[in-house]
Amino acid sequence: METELLMKSLGEVARAARERLGLTQTQVARQLGIAPNVYGRIERGHMMPAVPTLRRLALVLGLSADVLLALGRADVAPSLEAPTPENNLSPELRQTVRMLRGWTPARVKWLNRILKAMENVPEEE
């Protein structure tokens, strides 16, 4: 089901971007190097493009691949150097991560040792 929603969303975004640029489906398809009917299927949400085609589509439409894939800033890091997003973590874990960022490497190393020792301790209910 998630794939179907992604295909539909990608198609809607591609169509809106194409129309904003004043291009036809045939013009975009030609620039992508695919048949117009294939591009039409992408826009209608019936087909997911291959990664190289998705990259070309982002370039042709002047959009970030994040926009085409419906990824927000909270979903992904903007670069390899940036920290990973924490939105998928529980509030307690996010709080712990924020606290650890201010710790020295020596303190983190000690905490890691404690956590490894606790890994085998059965949880209390």
Tab-separated table of N, CA and C in Angstrom:
chain	number	residue	atom	x	y	z
A	1	MET	N	0.815	-1.197	0.000
A	1	MET	CA	0.000	0.000	0.000
A	1	MET	C	0.857	1.257	0.000
A	2	GLU	N	1.949	1.264	0.743
A	2	GLU	CA	2.817	2.438	0.799
A	2	GLU	C	3.377	2.772	-0.581
A	3	THR	N	3.718	1.758	-1.359
A	3	THR	CA	4.250	1.982	-2.698
A	3	THR	C	3.210	2.654	-3.582
A	4	GLU	N	1.969	2.235	-3.472
A	4	GLU	CA	0.905	2.839	-4.276
A	4	GLU	C	0.732	4.311	-3.936
A	5	LEU	N	0.769	4.644	-2.649
A	5	LEU	CA	0.647	6.046	-2.229
A	5	LEU	C	1.829	6.871	-2.721
A	6	LEU	N	3.014	6.285	-2.667
A	6	LEU	CA	4.208	6.985	-3.146
A	6	LEU	C	4.117	7.230	-4.646
A	7	MET	N	3.687	6.232	-5.406
A	7	MET	CA	3.557	6.406	-6.857
A	7	MET	C	2.543	7.506	-7.180
A	8	LYS	N	1.436	7.522	-6.460
A	8	LYS	CA	0.404	8.538	-6.685
A	8	LYS	C	0.941	9.930	-6.351
A	9	SER	N	1.612	10.056	-5.216
A	9	SER	CA	2.168	11.338	-4.796
A	9	SER	C	3.226	11.824	-5.780
A	10	LEU	N	4.127	10.936	-6.187
A	10	LEU	CA	5.170	11.297	-7.142
A	10	LEU	C	4.551	11.776	-8.451
A	11	GLY	N	3.528	11.070	-8.913
A	11	GLY	CA	2.855	11.457	-10.153
A	11	GLY	C	2.215	12.825	-10.057
A	12	GLU	N	1.571	13.095	-8.924
A	12	GLU	CA	0.928	14.399	-8.729
A	12	GLU	C	1.950	15.527	-8.712
A	13	VAL	N	3.054	15.308	-8.019
A	13	VAL	CA	4.103	16.329	-7.953
A	13	VAL	C	4.724	16.544	-9.332
A	14	ALA	N	4.995	15.449	-10.041
A	14	ALA	CA	5.587	15.556	-11.382
A	14	ALA	C	4.659	16.329	-12.313
A	15	ARG	N	3.378	16.033	-12.265
A	15	ARG	CA	2.410	16.727	-13.120
A	15	ARG	C	2.376	18.222	-12.796
A	16	ALA	N	2.292	18.552	-11.511
A	16	ALA	CA	2.237	19.960	-11.108
A	16	ALA	C	3.494	20.710	-11.550
A	17	ALA	N	4.655	20.069	-11.385
A	17	ALA	CA	5.922	20.708	-11.778
A	17	ALA	C	5.994	20.873	-13.291
A	18	ARG	N	5.563	19.861	-14.023
A	18	ARG	CA	5.574	19.935	-15.487
A	18	ARG	C	4.671	21.056	-15.975
A	19	GLU	N	3.467	21.135	-15.404
A	19	GLU	CA	2.527	22.184	-15.799
A	19	GLU	C	3.063	23.575	-15.434
A	20	ARG	N	3.723	23.679	-14.295
A	20	ARG	CA	4.319	24.947	-13.873
A	20	ARG	C	5.364	25.410	-14.882
A	21	LEU	N	6.080	24.452	-15.463
A	21	LEU	CA	7.099	24.765	-16.464
A	21	LEU	C	6.518	24.956	-17.861
A	22	GLY	N	5.236	24.652	-18.021
A	22	GLY	CA	4.592	24.790	-19.321
A	22	GLY	C	5.027	23.742	-20.331
A	23	LEU	N	5.362	22.555	-19.839
A	23	LEU	CA	5.807	21.472	-20.709
A	23	LEU	C	4.688	20.454	-20.905
A	24	THR	N	4.750	19.737	-22.012
A	24	THR	CA	3.819	18.637	-22.247
A	24	THR	C	4.446	17.349	-21.728
A	25	GLN	N	3.632	16.326	-21.594
A	25	GLN	CA	4.156	15.019	-21.189
A	25	GLN	C	5.163	14.516	-22.215
A	26	THR	N	4.889	14.750	-23.478
A	26	THR	CA	5.790	14.300	-24.541
A	26	THR	C	7.143	14.989	-24.433
A	27	GLN	N	7.148	16.282	-24.131
A	27	GLN	CA	8.412	17.009	-24.010
A	27	GLN	C	9.243	16.470	-22.838
A	28	VAL	N	8.588	16.234	-21.721
A	28	VAL	CA	9.303	15.708	-20.556
A	28	VAL	C	9.813	14.303	-20.856
A	29	ALA	N	8.966	13.474	-21.445
A	29	ALA	CA	9.367	12.100	-21.775
A	29	ALA	C	10.581	12.101	-22.692
A	30	ARG	N	10.576	12.979	-23.682
A	30	ARG	CA	11.707	13.057	-24.618
A	30	ARG	C	12.997	13.412	-23.860
A	31	GLN	N	12.908	14.368	-22.937
A	31	GLN	CA	14.095	14.756	-22.163
A	31	GLN	C	14.564	13.642	-21.236
A	32	LEU	N	13.618	12.816	-20.783
A	32	LEU	CA	13.965	11.691	-19.909
A	32	LEU	C	14.502	10.499	-20.687
A	33	GLY	N	14.205	10.472	-21.980
A	33	GLY	CA	14.618	9.330	-22.795
A	33	GLY	C	13.701	8.141	-22.633
A	34	ILE	N	12.419	8.411	-22.344
A	34	ILE	CA	11.438	7.337	-22.213
A	34	ILE	C	10.248	7.648	-23.124
A	35	ALA	N	9.422	6.655	-23.366
A	35	ALA	CA	8.245	6.831	-24.212
A	35	ALA	C	7.210	7.707	-23.495
A	36	PRO	N	6.490	8.543	-24.236
A	36	PRO	CA	5.475	9.401	-23.625
A	36	PRO	C	4.415	8.628	-22.843
A	37	ASN	N	4.023	7.453	-23.346
A	37	ASN	CA	3.012	6.688	-22.613
A	37	ASN	C	3.564	6.174	-21.279
A	38	VAL	N	4.861	5.901	-21.210
A	38	VAL	CA	5.488	5.477	-19.950
A	38	VAL	C	5.482	6.646	-18.970
A	39	TYR	N	5.846	7.832	-19.470
A	39	TYR	CA	5.826	9.001	-18.595
A	39	TYR	C	4.397	9.278	-18.115
A	40	GLY	N	3.427	9.113	-18.978
A	40	GLY	CA	2.029	9.298	-18.590
A	40	GLY	C	1.621	8.371	-17.458
A	41	ARG	N	2.098	7.138	-17.515
A	41	ARG	CA	1.809	6.173	-16.438
A	41	ARG	C	2.426	6.631	-15.124
A	42	ILE	N	3.631	7.237	-15.180
A	42	ILE	CA	4.271	7.758	-13.969
A	42	ILE	C	3.398	8.867	-13.381
A	43	GLU	N	2.976	9.812	-14.224
A	43	GLU	CA	2.160	10.924	-13.738
A	43	GLU	C	0.822	10.461	-13.174
A	44	ARG	N	0.247	9.426	-13.733
A	44	ARG	CA	-1.038	8.919	-13.243
A	44	ARG	C	-0.875	8.066	-11.983
A	45	GLY	N	0.365	7.835	-11.571
A	45	GLY	CA	0.602	7.052	-10.362
A	45	GLY	C	0.487	5.565	-10.568
A	46	HIS	N	0.664	5.119	-11.815
A	46	HIS	CA	0.565	3.688	-12.115
A	46	HIS	C	1.924	3.024	-12.271
A	47	MET	N	2.993	3.813	-12.148
A	47	MET	CA	4.319	3.247	-12.371
A	47	MET	C	5.352	4.034	-11.573
A	48	MET	N	6.295	3.313	-10.981
A	48	MET	CA	7.399	3.941	-10.263
A	48	MET	C	8.621	3.943	-11.179
A	49	PRO	N	9.214	5.113	-11.419
A	49	PRO	CA	10.381	5.131	-12.302
A	49	PRO	C	11.597	4.490	-11.643
A	50	ALA	N	12.497	3.989	-12.475
A	50	ALA	CA	13.768	3.462	-11.980
A	50	ALA	C	14.575	4.630	-11.415
A	51	VAL	N	15.516	4.341	-10.574
A	51	VAL	CA	16.302	5.391	-9.917
A	51	VAL	C	16.980	6.330	-10.920
A	52	PRO	N	17.640	5.838	-11.979
A	52	PRO	CA	18.243	6.784	-12.928
A	52	PRO	C	17.197	7.690	-13.588
A	53	THR	N	16.026	7.148	-13.873
A	53	THR	CA	14.959	7.951	-14.462
A	53	THR	C	14.435	8.961	-13.445
A	54	LEU	N	14.330	8.564	-12.201
A	54	LEU	CA	13.895	9.475	-11.145
A	54	LEU	C	14.871	10.646	-11.019
A	55	ARG	N	16.153	10.355	-11.100
A	55	ARG	CA	17.166	11.413	-11.027
A	55	ARG	C	17.016	12.369	-12.203
A	56	ARG	N	16.867	11.823	-13.409
A	56	ARG	CA	16.684	12.674	-14.589
A	56	ARG	C	15.403	13.492	-14.470
A	57	LEU	N	14.351	12.889	-13.925
A	57	LEU	CA	13.086	13.590	-13.746
A	57	LEU	C	13.265	14.790	-12.808
A	58	ALA	N	13.991	14.588	-11.728
A	58	ALA	CA	14.256	15.694	-10.801
A	58	ALA	C	14.999	16.815	-11.520
A	59	LEU	N	15.977	16.460	-12.343
A	59	LEU	CA	16.741	17.474	-13.075
A	59	LEU	C	15.887	18.196	-14.114
A	60	VAL	N	15.093	17.442	-14.867
A	60	VAL	CA	14.245	18.032	-15.913
A	60	VAL	C	13.216	18.975	-15.302
A	61	LEU	N	12.612	18.559	-14.186
A	61	LEU	CA	11.568	19.361	-13.562
A	61	LEU	C	12.115	20.413	-12.598
A	62	GLY	N	13.425	20.361	-12.356
A	62	GLY	CA	14.033	21.338	-11.457
A	62	GLY	C	13.590	21.180	-10.017
A	63	LEU	N	13.388	19.935	-9.616
A	63	LEU	CA	12.949	19.635	-8.258
A	63	LEU	C	13.974	18.767	-7.547
A	64	SER	N	13.983	18.866	-6.244
A	64	SER	CA	14.769	17.945	-5.447
A	64	SER	C	14.100	16.576	-5.491
A	65	ALA	N	14.886	15.529	-5.477
A	65	ALA	CA	14.315	14.180	-5.411
A	65	ALA	C	13.515	14.017	-4.121
A	66	ASP	N	13.895	14.756	-3.071
A	66	ASP	CA	13.132	14.724	-1.822
A	66	ASP	C	11.686	15.150	-2.057
A	67	VAL	N	11.497	16.159	-2.898
A	67	VAL	CA	10.145	16.639	-3.202
A	67	VAL	C	9.374	15.568	-3.964
A	68	LEU	N	10.015	14.966	-4.943
A	68	LEU	CA	9.353	13.912	-5.724
A	68	LEU	C	8.987	12.712	-4.854
A	69	LEU	N	9.816	12.418	-3.865
A	69	LEU	CA	9.588	11.251	-3.011
A	69	LEU	C	8.828	11.598	-1.733
A	70	ALA	N	8.343	12.839	-1.635
A	70	ALA	CA	7.564	13.297	-0.481
A	70	ALA	C	8.329	13.143	0.827
A	71	LEU	N	9.619	13.481	0.795
A	71	LEU	CA	10.444	13.435	1.994
A	71	LEU	C	10.631	14.857	2.517
A	72	GLY	N	10.371	15.043	3.791
A	72	GLY	CA	10.549	16.342	4.405
A	72	GLY	C	11.859	16.423	5.154
A	73	ARG	N	12.161	17.609	5.646
A	73	ARG	CA	13.402	17.807	6.410
A	73	ARG	C	13.467	16.907	7.635
A	74	ALA	N	12.332	16.628	8.209
A	74	ALA	CA	12.308	15.786	9.407
A	74	ALA	C	12.552	14.316	9.078
A	75	ASP	N	12.447	13.957	7.807
A	75	ASP	CA	12.594	12.553	7.416
A	75	ASP	C	14.026	12.148	7.112
A	76	VAL	N	14.811	13.077	6.579
A	76	VAL	CA	16.165	12.746	6.143
A	76	VAL	C	17.138	13.856	6.508
A	77	ALA	N	18.402	13.493	6.634
A	77	ALA	CA	19.453	14.483	6.851
A	77	ALA	C	19.759	15.147	5.516
A	78	PRO	N	20.061	16.457	5.519
A	78	PRO	CA	20.313	17.151	4.256
A	78	PRO	C	21.641	16.792	3.596
A	79	SER	N	22.561	16.180	4.335
A	79	SER	CA	23.847	15.791	3.764
A	79	SER	C	24.450	14.681	4.607
A	80	LEU	N	25.533	14.118	4.100
A	80	LEU	CA	26.211	13.057	4.853
A	80	LEU	C	26.824	13.578	6.144
A	81	GLU	N	27.173	14.857	6.155
A	81	GLU	CA	27.813	15.445	7.330
A	81	GLU	C	26.813	15.805	8.424
A	82	ALA	N	25.560	15.980	8.062
A	82	ALA	CA	24.537	16.408	9.023
A	82	ALA	C	24.126	15.244	9.919
A	83	PRO	N	23.690	15.560	11.134
A	83	PRO	CA	23.206	14.489	12.003
A	83	PRO	C	21.916	13.887	11.445
A	84	THR	N	21.681	12.645	11.788
A	84	THR	CA	20.473	11.978	11.303
A	84	THR	C	19.248	12.537	12.012
A	85	PRO	N	18.096	12.513	11.338
A	85	PRO	CA	16.873	13.007	11.968
A	85	PRO	C	16.477	12.128	13.149
A	86	GLU	N	15.847	12.739	14.120
A	86	GLU	CA	15.485	12.011	15.332
A	86	GLU	C	13.977	11.854	15.484
A	87	ASN	N	13.201	12.228	14.487
A	87	ASN	CA	11.749	12.215	14.634
A	87	ASN	C	11.180	10.832	14.867
A	88	ASN	N	11.871	9.778	14.429
A	88	ASN	CA	11.346	8.427	14.594
A	88	ASN	C	11.649	7.855	15.981
A	89	LEU	N	12.341	8.625	16.802
A	89	LEU	CA	12.688	8.153	18.137
A	89	LEU	C	11.611	8.543	19.142
A	90	SER	N	11.544	7.790	20.221
A	90	SER	CA	10.608	8.136	21.297
A	90	SER	C	11.079	9.439	21.951
A	91	PRO	N	10.194	10.167	22.633
A	91	PRO	CA	10.604	11.418	23.294
A	91	PRO	C	11.744	11.207	24.287
A	92	GLU	N	11.698	10.086	25.012
A	92	GLU	CA	12.757	9.813	25.991
A	92	GLU	C	14.107	9.610	25.313
A	93	LEU	N	14.095	8.887	24.195
A	93	LEU	CA	15.340	8.626	23.485
A	93	LEU	C	15.873	9.904	22.838
A	94	ARG	N	14.976	10.744	22.293
A	94	ARG	CA	15.412	12.036	21.737
A	94	ARG	C	16.075	12.884	22.811
A	95	GLN	N	15.481	12.907	23.997
A	95	GLN	CA	16.040	13.677	25.095
A	95	GLN	C	17.433	13.153	25.467
A	96	THR	N	17.563	11.840	25.485
A	96	THR	CA	18.863	11.227	25.810
A	96	THR	C	19.908	11.579	24.754
A	97	VAL	N	19.542	11.507	23.489
A	97	VAL	CA	20.475	11.835	22.404
A	97	VAL	C	20.929	13.286	22.520
A	98	ARG	N	19.978	14.194	22.774
A	98	ARG	CA	20.358	15.613	22.920
A	98	ARG	C	21.331	15.805	24.076
A	99	MET	N	21.095	15.104	25.183
A	99	MET	CA	21.965	15.216	26.344
A	99	MET	C	23.363	14.682	26.020
A	100	LEU	N	23.421	13.540	25.318
A	100	LEU	CA	24.705	12.915	25.008
A	100	LEU	C	25.573	13.770	24.086
A	101	ARG	N	24.937	14.584	23.244
A	101	ARG	CA	25.714	15.420	22.319
A	101	ARG	C	26.658	16.363	23.049
A	102	GLY	N	26.317	16.726	24.264
A	102	GLY	CA	27.175	17.629	25.032
A	102	GLY	C	28.235	16.922	25.856
A	103	TRP	N	28.215	15.614	25.865
A	103	TRP	CA	29.157	14.858	26.674
A	103	TRP	C	30.512	14.740	25.991
A	104	THR	N	31.527	14.558	26.809
A	104	THR	CA	32.877	14.313	26.282
A	104	THR	C	32.938	12.867	25.784
A	105	PRO	N	33.873	12.567	24.890
A	105	PRO	CA	34.019	11.175	24.432
A	105	PRO	C	34.282	10.192	25.569
A	106	ALA	N	34.998	10.614	26.590
A	106	ALA	CA	35.289	9.726	27.725
A	106	ALA	C	33.993	9.356	28.461
A	107	ARG	N	33.122	10.323	28.681
A	107	ARG	CA	31.850	10.037	29.367
A	107	ARG	C	30.979	9.107	28.516
A	108	VAL	N	30.948	9.324	27.213
A	108	VAL	CA	30.153	8.473	26.326
A	108	VAL	C	30.697	7.044	26.363
A	109	LYS	N	32.010	6.920	26.400
A	109	LYS	CA	32.632	5.591	26.456
A	109	LYS	C	32.210	4.862	27.726
A	110	TRP	N	32.195	5.560	28.864
A	110	TRP	CA	31.768	4.945	30.119
A	110	TRP	C	30.294	4.534	30.059
A	111	LEU	N	29.462	5.400	29.501
A	111	LEU	CA	28.045	5.063	29.383
A	111	LEU	C	27.858	3.832	28.488
A	112	ASN	N	28.627	3.764	27.419
A	112	ASN	CA	28.547	2.621	26.514
A	112	ASN	C	28.883	1.327	27.249
A	113	ARG	N	29.885	1.367	28.102
A	113	ARG	CA	30.243	0.177	28.895
A	113	ARG	C	29.095	-0.226	29.817
A	114	ILE	N	28.471	0.761	30.441
A	114	ILE	CA	27.348	0.479	31.345
A	114	ILE	C	26.188	-0.130	30.563
A	115	LEU	N	25.886	0.450	29.412
A	115	LEU	CA	24.780	-0.059	28.601
A	115	LEU	C	25.042	-1.487	28.124
A	116	LYS	N	26.280	-1.781	27.746
A	116	LYS	CA	26.608	-3.142	27.321
A	116	LYS	C	26.417	-4.128	28.467
A	117	ALA	N	26.771	-3.713	29.685
A	117	ALA	CA	26.599	-4.582	30.843
A	117	ALA	C	25.105	-4.793	31.129
A	118	MET	N	24.302	-3.777	30.867
A	118	MET	CA	22.855	-3.861	31.137
A	118	MET	C	22.110	-4.659	30.070
A	119	GLU	N	22.721	-4.860	28.917
A	119	GLU	CA	22.055	-5.551	27.818
A	119	GLU	C	21.547	-6.930	28.195
A	120	ASN	N	22.250	-7.610	29.069
A	120	ASN	CA	21.889	-8.976	29.442
A	120	ASN	C	21.046	-9.037	30.702
A	121	VAL	N	20.713	-7.895	31.282
A	121	VAL	CA	19.890	-7.876	32.493
A	121	VAL	C	18.424	-7.958	32.055
A	122	PRO	N	17.662	-8.903	32.621
A	122	PRO	CA	16.245	-9.012	32.239
A	122	PRO	C	15.478	-7.758	32.679
A	123	GLU	N	14.523	-7.354	31.845
A	123	GLU	CA	13.719	-6.180	32.152
A	123	GLU	C	12.688	-6.506	33.217
A	124	GLU	N	12.448	-5.543	34.105
A	124	GLU	CA	11.412	-5.712	35.118
A	124	GLU	C	10.097	-5.214	34.545
A	125	GLU	N	9.026	-5.850	34.931
A	125	GLU	CA	7.717	-5.436	34.426
A	125	GLU	C	6.962	-4.658	35.441
